Coordinates of C-alpha atoms in Angstrom, one line a residue:
M1 CA 71.2 -81.9 16.5
I2 CA 74.5 -83.5 15.4
N3 CA 73.7 -83.0 11.8
A4 CA 72.8 -79.3 12.4
R5 CA 76.1 -78.8 14.2
A6 CA 78.0 -80.5 11.4
H7 CA 76.2 -78.3 8.8
L8 CA 77.1 -75.2 10.9
E9 CA 80.7 -76.2 11.0
L10 CA 80.8 -76.8 7.3
A11 CA 79.2 -73.4 6.7
K12 CA 81.8 -71.7 9.0
K13 CA 84.6 -73.5 7.1
Y14 CA 83.2 -72.4 3.8
V15 CA 82.9 -68.7 4.8
T16 CA 86.4 -68.8 6.4
E17 CA 87.9 -70.3 3.2
K18 CA 86.2 -67.7 1.0
V19 CA 87.4 -64.8 3.2
L20 CA 91.0 -66.2 3.2
Q21 CA 90.9 -66.8 -0.6
E22 CA 89.9 -63.2 -1.1
A23 CA 92.6 -62.0 1.3
F24 CA 95.2 -64.1 -0.4
S25 CA 94.3 -62.8 -3.8
Y26 CA 94.3 -59.3 -2.4
M27 CA 97.8 -59.8 -0.9
E28 CA 99.1 -61.1 -4.3
K29 CA 98.5 -57.7 -5.8
N30 CA 100.6 -55.8 -3.4
P31 CA 102.4 -58.1 -0.8
E32 CA 104.5 -55.2 0.4
E33 CA 101.4 -53.6 1.9
N34 CA 98.9 -56.4 2.3
F35 CA 101.0 -59.2 3.8
P36 CA 100.9 -57.5 7.3
R37 CA 97.1 -57.3 6.9
I38 CA 96.7 -61.0 6.3
L39 CA 99.0 -61.8 9.2
N40 CA 96.8 -59.7 11.5
T41 CA 93.8 -61.6 10.2
A42 CA 95.6 -64.9 10.9
R43 CA 96.4 -63.6 14.5
L44 CA 92.7 -63.0 15.0
L45 CA 91.8 -66.5 13.7
A46 CA 94.4 -68.3 15.8
R47 CA 92.9 -70.1 18.8
E48 CA 96.0 -70.7 20.8
E49 CA 98.0 -67.9 22.5
V50 CA 101.3 -69.5 21.4
H51 CA 100.2 -69.3 17.8
K52 CA 99.1 -65.7 18.2
Q53 CA 102.6 -64.9 19.6
Q54 CA 104.3 -66.8 16.7
I55 CA 102.4 -64.8 14.1
A56 CA 103.2 -61.6 15.9
K57 CA 106.9 -62.5 15.7
V58 CA 106.6 -63.1 12.0
L59 CA 104.9 -59.8 11.5
E60 CA 107.6 -58.0 13.5
A61 CA 110.3 -59.7 11.5
Y62 CA 108.7 -58.7 8.2
R63 CA 108.5 -55.1 9.3
T64 CA 112.0 -54.8 10.8
N65 CA 114.3 -57.3 9.1
P66 CA 115.2 -56.5 5.5
S67 CA 116.2 -60.1 4.7
I68 CA 112.9 -61.5 6.0
H69 CA 111.0 -58.7 4.2
A70 CA 112.7 -59.5 0.9
Y71 CA 112.2 -63.2 1.4
V72 CA 108.5 -63.0 1.8
N73 CA 108.1 -60.7 -1.2
R74 CA 110.2 -63.1 -3.3
L75 CA 107.6 -65.9 -2.7
F76 CA 105.0 -63.9 -4.6
K77 CA 107.2 -63.6 -7.7
V78 CA 106.8 -67.3 -8.7
H79 CA 104.6 -68.9 -11.3
P80 CA 100.9 -68.0 -10.8
N81 CA 99.8 -71.7 -10.6
V82 CA 102.4 -72.2 -7.9
K83 CA 101.2 -69.2 -5.9
Q84 CA 97.6 -70.5 -6.1
R85 CA 98.4 -74.1 -5.2
L86 CA 101.6 -74.5 -3.3
I87 CA 101.8 -71.2 -1.3
Y88 CA 98.1 -70.9 -0.7
N89 CA 97.9 -74.5 0.4
W90 CA 100.8 -74.2 2.8
F91 CA 100.0 -70.8 4.2
V92 CA 96.1 -71.0 4.3
N93 CA 95.1 -74.6 4.3
A94 CA 98.0 -76.1 6.3
M95 CA 98.5 -73.2 8.7
L96 CA 95.5 -70.9 9.1
L97 CA 92.8 -73.6 8.6
G98 CA 94.7 -76.8 9.3
I99 CA 96.1 -76.1 12.8
P100 CA 92.8 -75.0 14.4
R101 CA 91.2 -78.2 12.9
Q102 CA 94.0 -80.3 14.4
H103 CA 93.3 -78.9 17.8
Q104 CA 89.6 -79.4 17.4
V105 CA 90.0 -83.0 16.5
S106 CA 92.4 -83.6 19.3
Q107 CA 89.9 -82.1 21.8
E108 CA 87.1 -84.2 20.4
T109 CA 88.9 -87.5 20.1
G110 CA 91.7 -87.3 22.7
V111 CA 94.2 -88.2 19.9
H112 CA 97.0 -85.8 19.4
I113 CA 97.1 -84.6 15.7
P114 CA 100.5 -83.6 14.2
N115 CA 101.1 -80.9 11.7
F116 CA 102.3 -83.1 8.9
F117 CA 103.9 -86.5 8.3
L118 CA 106.7 -87.9 6.2
L119 CA 105.9 -90.7 3.7
D120 CA 108.2 -92.9 1.6
P121 CA 106.0 -93.9 -1.4
T122 CA 108.8 -96.1 -2.7
S123 CA 112.1 -97.5 -1.5
D124 CA 113.4 -97.6 -5.0
C125 CA 116.3 -95.1 -5.8
N126 CA 118.5 -94.5 -8.8
L127 CA 121.5 -93.6 -6.5
R128 CA 123.4 -95.4 -3.8
C129 CA 124.7 -92.7 -1.5
H130 CA 127.3 -93.5 1.1
G131 CA 125.8 -93.5 4.6
C132 CA 122.1 -93.1 3.4
W133 CA 119.8 -93.1 6.4
A134 CA 117.3 -95.2 4.4
G135 CA 119.8 -97.4 2.8
E136 CA 119.0 -100.6 4.8
Y137 CA 115.2 -100.6 4.2
A138 CA 114.1 -103.3 1.7
H139 CA 114.7 -102.0 -1.8
H140 CA 111.6 -103.3 -3.5
D141 CA 108.8 -101.8 -1.3
T142 CA 106.2 -99.4 -2.7
L143 CA 102.9 -98.1 -1.6
E144 CA 99.8 -98.3 -3.8
L145 CA 98.2 -95.1 -5.0
D146 CA 94.8 -96.0 -3.4
L147 CA 96.5 -96.3 0.0
V148 CA 98.3 -93.0 -0.2
D149 CA 95.1 -91.4 -1.6
R150 CA 93.3 -92.8 1.5
L151 CA 96.0 -91.4 3.8
C152 CA 95.6 -87.9 2.2
R153 CA 91.8 -88.0 2.6
E154 CA 92.2 -89.0 6.3
A155 CA 94.8 -86.4 6.8
K156 CA 92.7 -83.6 5.5
A157 CA 89.8 -84.7 7.7
V158 CA 91.9 -84.0 10.8
G159 CA 93.5 -80.8 9.5
I160 CA 96.7 -82.0 7.9
Y161 CA 97.3 -80.4 4.5
W162 CA 101.1 -80.8 4.3
L163 CA 102.7 -84.1 3.3
A164 CA 106.4 -84.5 3.0
M165 CA 107.8 -87.4 0.9
S166 CA 111.2 -89.2 0.9
G167 CA 112.3 -92.6 0.0
G168 CA 114.0 -94.1 -1.9
E169 CA 113.6 -91.4 -4.6
P170 CA 110.0 -90.0 -4.7
F171 CA 110.3 -89.1 -8.4
R172 CA 110.6 -92.9 -9.0
W173 CA 107.1 -93.4 -7.7
P174 CA 104.9 -93.6 -10.8
H175 CA 101.8 -92.1 -9.2
L176 CA 103.3 -88.9 -7.9
F177 CA 101.6 -86.4 -10.2
E178 CA 98.2 -88.2 -10.2
L179 CA 98.2 -88.0 -6.4
A180 CA 99.0 -84.2 -6.5
E181 CA 96.1 -83.8 -9.0
R182 CA 93.7 -85.7 -6.8
H183 CA 94.6 -83.4 -3.9
P184 CA 95.0 -79.9 -5.3
D185 CA 94.3 -78.5 -1.8
M186 CA 97.4 -80.1 -0.3
A187 CA 101.1 -79.1 -0.4
F188 CA 103.6 -81.8 -1.2
M189 CA 107.3 -81.4 -0.3
L190 CA 109.7 -83.9 -1.7
Y191 CA 113.2 -84.8 -0.4
T192 CA 114.9 -85.8 -3.7
N193 CA 118.3 -86.3 -5.2
G194 CA 117.2 -84.0 -8.0
T195 CA 118.7 -86.1 -10.8
L196 CA 115.3 -87.1 -12.3
I197 CA 114.1 -83.5 -12.7
D198 CA 114.3 -83.1 -16.5
D199 CA 112.2 -80.7 -18.6
A200 CA 109.2 -82.9 -18.7
V201 CA 109.1 -83.4 -15.0
A202 CA 109.6 -79.6 -14.4
D203 CA 106.7 -78.9 -16.8
R204 CA 104.5 -81.3 -14.9
M205 CA 105.3 -79.6 -11.6
V206 CA 104.2 -76.3 -13.1
E207 CA 100.9 -77.9 -14.2
V208 CA 100.0 -79.4 -10.8
G209 CA 101.5 -76.4 -8.9
N210 CA 101.5 -78.0 -5.5
I211 CA 104.8 -79.9 -5.4
T212 CA 108.1 -78.4 -4.1
P213 CA 111.4 -80.4 -4.2
A214 CA 114.1 -80.1 -1.5
I215 CA 117.2 -81.3 -3.4
S216 CA 120.0 -83.0 -1.6
L217 CA 123.5 -81.5 -1.7
E218 CA 126.6 -82.2 0.4
G219 CA 128.4 -79.0 -0.5
W220 CA 130.4 -78.1 -3.7
R221 CA 130.9 -80.5 -6.6
E222 CA 133.7 -82.5 -5.1
R223 CA 131.9 -83.1 -1.8
T224 CA 128.6 -83.9 -3.4
D225 CA 129.9 -86.3 -6.0
A226 CA 132.1 -88.1 -3.4
R227 CA 129.0 -89.1 -1.5
R228 CA 126.4 -89.3 -4.3
G229 CA 128.3 -90.3 -7.4
R230 CA 130.2 -88.7 -10.2
G231 CA 128.3 -86.1 -12.1
V232 CA 125.5 -85.7 -9.6
F233 CA 126.4 -82.1 -8.7
D234 CA 126.1 -81.0 -12.3
R235 CA 122.8 -82.8 -12.8
V236 CA 121.4 -81.1 -9.7
M237 CA 122.6 -77.7 -11.0
A238 CA 120.8 -78.3 -14.3
A239 CA 117.6 -79.3 -12.4
M240 CA 117.8 -76.1 -10.3
D241 CA 118.1 -74.0 -13.4
R242 CA 115.0 -75.7 -14.9
L243 CA 113.0 -75.1 -11.7
R244 CA 114.1 -71.5 -11.4
E245 CA 113.4 -70.6 -15.0
R246 CA 109.8 -71.9 -14.7
G247 CA 109.1 -70.0 -11.5
L248 CA 108.9 -73.0 -9.3
V249 CA 109.6 -73.0 -5.5
F250 CA 112.3 -75.4 -4.5
G251 CA 114.7 -75.9 -1.6
V252 CA 117.8 -77.8 -0.6
S253 CA 118.4 -80.6 1.8
I254 CA 121.9 -80.8 3.4
T255 CA 123.4 -83.6 5.5
I256 CA 125.9 -81.8 7.8
T257 CA 128.9 -84.0 8.8
R258 CA 132.2 -83.4 10.5
E259 CA 133.7 -83.0 7.1
N260 CA 131.4 -80.4 5.5
A261 CA 129.9 -78.3 8.4
E262 CA 131.9 -75.2 7.6
E263 CA 131.6 -75.6 3.8
V264 CA 127.8 -75.8 3.6
T265 CA 127.3 -72.9 5.9
S266 CA 129.9 -70.6 4.4
D267 CA 128.8 -67.2 3.0
E268 CA 130.0 -68.4 -0.5
F269 CA 127.9 -71.5 -0.5
I270 CA 124.7 -69.9 0.9
D271 CA 125.0 -67.0 -1.6
F272 CA 125.5 -69.5 -4.4
L273 CA 122.3 -71.3 -3.4
L274 CA 120.4 -68.1 -3.4
E275 CA 121.7 -67.2 -6.8
K276 CA 120.5 -70.6 -8.1
G277 CA 117.0 -69.8 -6.8
V278 CA 116.8 -71.9 -3.6
V279 CA 114.0 -70.6 -1.4
Y280 CA 114.3 -72.8 1.7
G281 CA 116.6 -75.4 3.3
W282 CA 116.6 -78.3 5.6
S283 CA 119.8 -79.2 7.4
F284 CA 120.3 -82.7 9.0
H285 CA 123.2 -83.6 11.3
Y286 CA 124.6 -86.9 10.1
I287 CA 123.2 -89.8 12.3
P288 CA 124.9 -93.2 12.2
I289 CA 122.0 -95.3 11.0
G290 CA 121.1 -96.9 7.7
R291 CA 123.8 -97.9 5.2
D292 CA 127.3 -98.3 6.6
P293 CA 126.8 -96.2 9.7
N294 CA 129.9 -94.3 10.7
P295 CA 129.8 -92.3 14.0
E296 CA 133.0 -90.5 13.2
L297 CA 131.1 -88.5 10.6
M298 CA 128.9 -86.9 13.3
V299 CA 129.6 -83.3 14.0
T300 CA 131.7 -82.5 17.0
P301 CA 130.2 -80.7 20.0
E302 CA 132.2 -77.6 18.9
Q303 CA 130.8 -77.8 15.4
R304 CA 127.3 -78.2 16.7
A305 CA 127.8 -75.1 18.9
Y306 CA 129.0 -73.2 15.8
L307 CA 125.9 -74.4 13.9
A308 CA 123.7 -73.3 16.8
E309 CA 124.9 -69.7 16.1
R310 CA 125.5 -69.9 12.3
I311 CA 122.1 -71.3 11.1
P312 CA 120.1 -68.5 12.9
Y313 CA 122.5 -66.0 11.4
I314 CA 121.8 -67.3 7.9
R315 CA 118.1 -67.1 8.5
N316 CA 118.2 -63.5 9.8
H317 CA 120.9 -62.1 7.5
K318 CA 121.0 -64.1 4.3
G319 CA 117.3 -64.4 3.4
L320 CA 117.4 -68.2 3.2
Q321 CA 115.1 -69.9 5.7
I322 CA 116.9 -73.0 6.7
A323 CA 116.0 -75.4 9.6
D324 CA 118.3 -77.2 11.9
F325 CA 116.3 -80.0 13.4
W326 CA 118.7 -80.7 16.3
N327 CA 119.7 -77.1 17.2
D328 CA 116.2 -75.6 16.7
G329 CA 114.7 -77.3 19.7
E330 CA 114.3 -73.9 21.4
L331 CA 112.0 -72.9 18.6
T332 CA 110.0 -76.1 18.4
L333 CA 110.0 -76.6 22.2
G334 CA 111.9 -79.9 21.9
C335 CA 111.6 -83.0 19.8
I336 CA 108.9 -82.8 17.1
A337 CA 108.7 -86.6 16.4
G338 CA 106.5 -89.3 17.8
G339 CA 103.4 -87.8 16.4
R340 CA 103.8 -84.5 18.3
R341 CA 104.5 -82.5 15.2
Y342 CA 105.2 -85.3 12.7
F343 CA 105.9 -89.0 12.2
H344 CA 107.3 -91.2 9.4
I345 CA 105.7 -94.0 7.2
T346 CA 108.1 -96.2 5.3
A347 CA 107.5 -97.7 1.9
S348 CA 106.6 -101.0 3.6
G349 CA 103.9 -99.1 5.5
A350 CA 105.7 -99.3 8.9
V351 CA 104.9 -96.3 11.1
E352 CA 108.0 -94.9 12.8
P353 CA 108.2 -92.0 15.3
C354 CA 110.9 -90.3 13.2
A355 CA 112.8 -90.8 9.9
F356 CA 115.9 -91.5 12.1
I357 CA 114.2 -93.8 14.7
H358 CA 113.7 -97.1 12.9
F359 CA 111.3 -98.8 15.3
S360 CA 107.6 -99.4 14.8
M361 CA 104.5 -101.0 16.3
D362 CA 102.0 -100.4 13.5
N363 CA 101.5 -100.6 9.7
I364 CA 99.4 -98.1 7.8
K365 CA 98.2 -100.9 5.6
E366 CA 96.3 -102.4 8.5
K367 CA 95.1 -99.3 10.4
S368 CA 93.7 -95.9 9.8
L369 CA 95.6 -92.7 10.3
L370 CA 93.8 -92.0 13.6
E371 CA 94.5 -95.5 14.8
V372 CA 98.2 -95.3 14.3
L373 CA 98.3 -91.9 16.0
Q374 CA 97.1 -93.7 19.1
S375 CA 100.2 -96.0 19.1
P376 CA 101.7 -96.8 22.5
L377 CA 105.0 -95.9 20.9
F378 CA 103.8 -92.4 20.1
R379 CA 102.2 -92.0 23.6
A380 CA 105.4 -93.0 25.2
Y381 CA 107.2 -90.3 23.2
Q382 CA 104.7 -87.6 24.0
R383 CA 104.8 -88.4 27.8
R384 CA 108.5 -87.6 27.8
Q385 CA 108.6 -84.6 25.6
P386 CA 110.6 -82.5 26.0
F387 CA 113.3 -85.1 26.7
S388 CA 115.5 -82.4 28.4
D389 CA 114.8 -79.1 30.1
N390 CA 117.7 -77.8 27.9
L391 CA 115.9 -77.5 24.6
L392 CA 119.3 -77.6 22.9
R393 CA 119.3 -81.3 23.7
P394 CA 115.9 -82.3 22.1
C395 CA 116.6 -85.7 20.5
P396 CA 116.1 -89.0 22.2
L397 CA 118.6 -90.7 19.8
I398 CA 121.7 -88.4 20.0
D399 CA 121.0 -86.2 23.0
V400 CA 119.2 -88.4 25.5
P401 CA 119.8 -92.0 24.1
E402 CA 118.7 -93.6 27.4
G403 CA 115.3 -92.1 26.9
L404 CA 115.0 -93.9 23.6
R405 CA 116.1 -97.2 25.1
Q406 CA 113.4 -96.8 27.8
I407 CA 110.7 -96.1 25.1
V408 CA 111.6 -99.2 23.1
A409 CA 111.8 -101.4 26.1
E410 CA 108.5 -100.1 27.5
T411 CA 106.5 -100.5 24.3
G412 CA 108.2 -103.5 22.7
A413 CA 108.6 -101.6 19.4
K414 CA 110.5 -103.6 16.8
P415 CA 113.3 -102.6 14.4
T416 CA 112.1 -101.9 10.9
H417 CA 115.2 -103.3 9.2
P418 CA 118.1 -105.5 10.2
G419 CA 120.7 -103.5 12.2
A420 CA 118.3 -100.7 13.2
D421 CA 118.8 -101.5 16.8
T422 CA 122.6 -100.9 16.7
A423 CA 121.9 -97.3 17.6
L424 CA 120.9 -98.5 21.1
K425 CA 123.8 -101.0 21.8
G426 CA 127.3 -102.1 21.0
S427 CA 130.0 -99.7 19.7
I428 CA 127.5 -97.3 18.1
G429 CA 125.3 -97.1 21.1
A430 CA 128.4 -96.5 23.3
Y431 CA 129.6 -93.7 21.0
L432 CA 126.2 -92.0 21.1
D433 CA 126.1 -92.1 24.9
A434 CA 129.6 -90.5 25.1
N435 CA 128.8 -88.0 22.4
A436 CA 125.6 -87.0 24.1
A437 CA 127.5 -86.4 27.4
R438 CA 130.1 -84.2 25.6
W439 CA 127.4 -82.2 23.8
G440 CA 125.4 -82.0 27.1
E441 CA 128.3 -80.1 28.7
V442 CA 128.6 -77.6 25.8
A443 CA 124.8 -77.3 25.4
D444 CA 124.3 -76.6 29.1
R445 CA 126.9 -73.8 29.0
I446 CA 125.2 -72.2 25.9
W447 CA 121.8 -72.6 27.6
R448 CA 123.0 -70.8 30.8
E449 CA 124.4 -68.0 28.6
R450 CA 121.1 -67.6 26.7
H451 CA 118.9 -67.9 29.8
P452 CA 120.7 -66.5 32.8
E453 CA 117.4 -66.2 34.8
P454 CA 115.7 -69.3 36.2
Q455 CA 113.3 -70.7 33.7
K456 CA 109.7 -71.7 34.2
E457 CA 108.8 -75.3 33.8
L458 CA 109.0 -76.2 30.1
T459 CA 106.3 -78.2 28.3
A460 CA 106.3 -79.4 24.8
G461 CA 102.8 -78.0 24.2
K462 CA 100.4 -79.1 21.6

């Protein structure tokens, strides 16, 4: 009986994949007309009402917002191999097939399955950027190809087809392209400094088709070189030119500080990124962890309020889809870390709830993916999510630091490098407490303005 059920599920999966492959190929021929059709198909396949509503919002945006309309159509003007590997893997495998599978496994096992995870294949890096969040990890760690290959296989078995990589510098990991070739049905997104993307690397990315880099920038040349080293800005510009000329999809990763918040969100800078070919962006508020933490670089509450308005404006009017992890809590229904939507694996194998929360209880070298997802650390996170009824205060590190202290004390999680616990105590801990209180006042005012009516009880959802 079990075997018969398993065969039936495989048959359903096969038929669904074939239908979606045909629909995707059909959409490529005329995305203007056929993209709404595949969205309607996706809405029918979605099992959760919240996902049906999200798809409906995307469809409405495509039909009514010229910037979103142009953005989607732009995705289908890339290299054919990238369309078949990267975009298909992300849209079909990771979203349409992967999310229902995640829910199915969660129901069958009682283990919550996230949408993706972040992996540092190596801690080796060719730059030494000021204030790097990963700067205090050991600099000689690397993960073996067979281990990462095993993780990918285990991930796909539970419905995860999207793997993000950081480091270190992921292009310093010698097995990167072999891994992408072993898993052509996955999408790999790399946080990279971009300086190692020469012609040979760009050509290999076209060959595998399923890798997209998010290249770090701090703003214009002066600001970028001041943090990353002389000449880095020009090397990044050359890398972007190579990627654009080959029809590759790439993005940008921006650390927003008190010093560059207005620069990196200005019309001039955003328009410049679009001209260079940038398709998506990630913005990270500076967090005082890692190498030489400096709380004075954190954005002020007033700047954060500005970003809470400015980033959505960019998304809706500029055609650049850029995320703001700390201000997008209303979209994500709170913190996404701790295995709820994602988690982080360091180059030593330590499993952390978030790239910015350097505490761990497990090592992926010793346990399977399903086993580490059952971590008491992750369960403690998920019990508290969302950490605040005001979803503009989603983060247990910078918005509700007492929540993080409780989690660490309750679970006995250990720091993953010397100094990681300074975020919870001493001068940095005190600064984060005071900053959280200041932002709380501003965030509560914004929340009341956005939601004048009494809100129903909020849940993080699954």
